[in-house]
C-alpha cells in the first residue's frame, strides 16, 4: 500500500477482494476517486495511527 501513497493517480489500481474472495477488483471500478481539500487529520486509537475513509453514497444501499 505504501507504493500508492506517493502518486495519487495510482490509487485506483489498488485491488480489493470481492465479497466471495475469488476475484480482486480495482478500486477504480468501485468508486470515483477525487482529491478535495479538507482539514488535515492525524488520529490515533490506543497508540496506533488510524486512517479514516469517508464515503458519500447517495441513493444507494451501502451493503450492496
PDB file of C-alpha atoms in Angstrom:
ATOM      1  CA  UNK A   1       0.000   0.000   0.000  1.00  0.00           C
ATOM      2  CA  UNK A   2       2.903   2.362   0.616  1.00  0.00           C
ATOM      3  CA  UNK A   3       3.687   2.321  -3.120  1.00  0.00           C
ATOM      4  CA  UNK A   4       0.407   4.130  -3.814  1.00  0.00           C
ATOM      5  CA  UNK A   5       0.829   6.972  -1.317  1.00  0.00           C
ATOM      6  CA  UNK A   6       3.335   8.943  -3.376  1.00  0.00           C
ATOM      7  CA  UNK A   7       1.208   9.108  -6.528  1.00  0.00           C
ATOM      8  CA  UNK A   8      -2.482   9.832  -6.054  1.00  0.00           C
ATOM      9  CA  UNK A   9      -3.366   8.711  -9.593  1.00  0.00           C
ATOM     10  CA  UNK A  10      -2.248   5.117  -8.901  1.00  0.00           C
ATOM     11  CA  UNK A  11      -4.726   4.631  -6.056  1.00  0.00           C
ATOM     12  CA  UNK A  12      -7.365   3.364  -8.494  1.00  0.00           C
ATOM     13  CA  UNK A  13      -5.193   0.335  -9.245  1.00  0.00           C
ATOM     14  CA  UNK A  14      -5.320  -0.958  -5.660  1.00  0.00           C
ATOM     15  CA  UNK A  15      -7.020  -4.365  -5.716  1.00  0.00           C
ATOM     16  CA  UNK A  16      -9.921  -5.132  -3.379  1.00  0.00           C
ATOM     17  CA  UNK A  17     -11.146  -8.710  -2.835  1.00  0.00           C
ATOM     18  CA  UNK A  18     -14.717  -9.394  -3.961  1.00  0.00           C
ATOM     19  CA  UNK A  19     -17.323 -10.482  -1.425  1.00  0.00           C
ATOM     20  CA  UNK A  20     -16.713 -14.130  -2.296  1.00  0.00           C
ATOM     21  CA  UNK A  21     -12.971 -13.626  -2.207  1.00  0.00           C
ATOM     22  CA  UNK A  22     -12.488 -15.309  -5.580  1.00  0.00           C
ATOM     23  CA  UNK A  23     -11.700 -12.135  -7.537  1.00  0.00           C
ATOM     24  CA  UNK A  24      -9.826  -8.919  -6.966  1.00  0.00           C
ATOM     25  CA  UNK A  25     -11.338  -5.727  -8.328  1.00  0.00           C
ATOM     26  CA  UNK A  26      -9.502  -2.414  -8.876  1.00  0.00           C
ATOM     27  CA  UNK A  27     -10.772   0.428  -6.708  1.00  0.00           C
ATOM     28  CA  UNK A  28     -11.375   2.473  -9.888  1.00  0.00           C
ATOM     29  CA  UNK A  29     -14.212   0.062 -10.809  1.00  0.00           C
ATOM     30  CA  UNK A  30     -15.867   0.521  -7.424  1.00  0.00           C
ATOM     31  CA  UNK A  31     -15.543   4.232  -6.768  1.00  0.00           C
ATOM     32  CA  UNK A  32     -14.802   7.624  -8.239  1.00  0.00           C
ATOM     33  CA  UNK A  33     -11.569   8.870  -6.736  1.00  0.00           C
ATOM     34  CA  UNK A  34     -11.001  12.588  -6.477  1.00  0.00           C
ATOM     35  CA  UNK A  35      -8.847  14.839  -4.384  1.00  0.00           C
ATOM     36  CA  UNK A  36     -10.630  17.540  -2.433  1.00  0.00           C
ATOM     37  CA  UNK A  37      -9.374  19.964   0.156  1.00  0.00           C
ATOM     38  CA  UNK A  38     -10.342  19.441   3.748  1.00  0.00           C
ATOM     39  CA  UNK A  39      -8.910  19.614   7.219  1.00  0.00           C
ATOM     40  CA  UNK A  40      -5.693  17.714   7.812  1.00  0.00           C
ATOM     41  CA  UNK A  41      -6.192  14.975  10.361  1.00  0.00           C
ATOM     42  CA  UNK A  42      -3.869  12.552  12.092  1.00  0.00           C
ATOM     43  CA  UNK A  43      -5.512  10.423  14.756  1.00  0.00           C
ATOM     44  CA  UNK A  44      -4.556   7.553  16.926  1.00  0.00           C
ATOM     45  CA  UNK A  45      -6.535   4.921  18.748  1.00  0.00           C
ATOM     46  CA  UNK A  46      -4.851   3.135  21.634  1.00  0.00           C
ATOM     47  CA  UNK A  47      -1.476   4.470  20.489  1.00  0.00           C
ATOM     48  CA  UNK A  48      -1.805   3.231  16.882  1.00  0.00           C
ATOM     49  CA  UNK A  49      -2.100   5.640  13.946  1.00  0.00           C
ATOM     50  CA  UNK A  50      -5.504   5.329  12.348  1.00  0.00           C
ATOM     51  CA  UNK A  51      -6.698   6.348   8.887  1.00  0.00           C
ATOM     52  CA  UNK A  52     -10.301   7.072   8.002  1.00  0.00           C
ATOM     53  CA  UNK A  53     -12.067   6.865   4.657  1.00  0.00           C
ATOM     54  CA  UNK A  54     -15.313   8.775   4.307  1.00  0.00           C
ATOM     55  CA  UNK A  55     -17.868   7.788   1.673  1.00  0.00           C
ATOM     56  CA  UNK A  56     -20.630   9.917   0.233  1.00  0.00           C
ATOM     57  CA  UNK A  57     -23.216   7.434  -1.015  1.00  0.00           C
ATOM     58  CA  UNK A  58     -26.373   8.990  -2.405  1.00  0.00           C
ATOM     59  CA  UNK A  59     -29.469   6.842  -3.020  1.00  0.00           C
ATOM     60  CA  UNK A  60     -27.569   3.593  -2.572  1.00  0.00           C
ATOM     61  CA  UNK A  61     -27.591   0.782  -0.037  1.00  0.00           C
ATOM     62  CA  UNK A  62     -24.043   0.653   1.415  1.00  0.00           C
ATOM     63  CA  UNK A  63     -24.312  -3.134   1.796  1.00  0.00           C
ATOM     64  CA  UNK A  64     -24.793  -3.740  -1.939  1.00  0.00           C
TER      65      UNK A  64
END
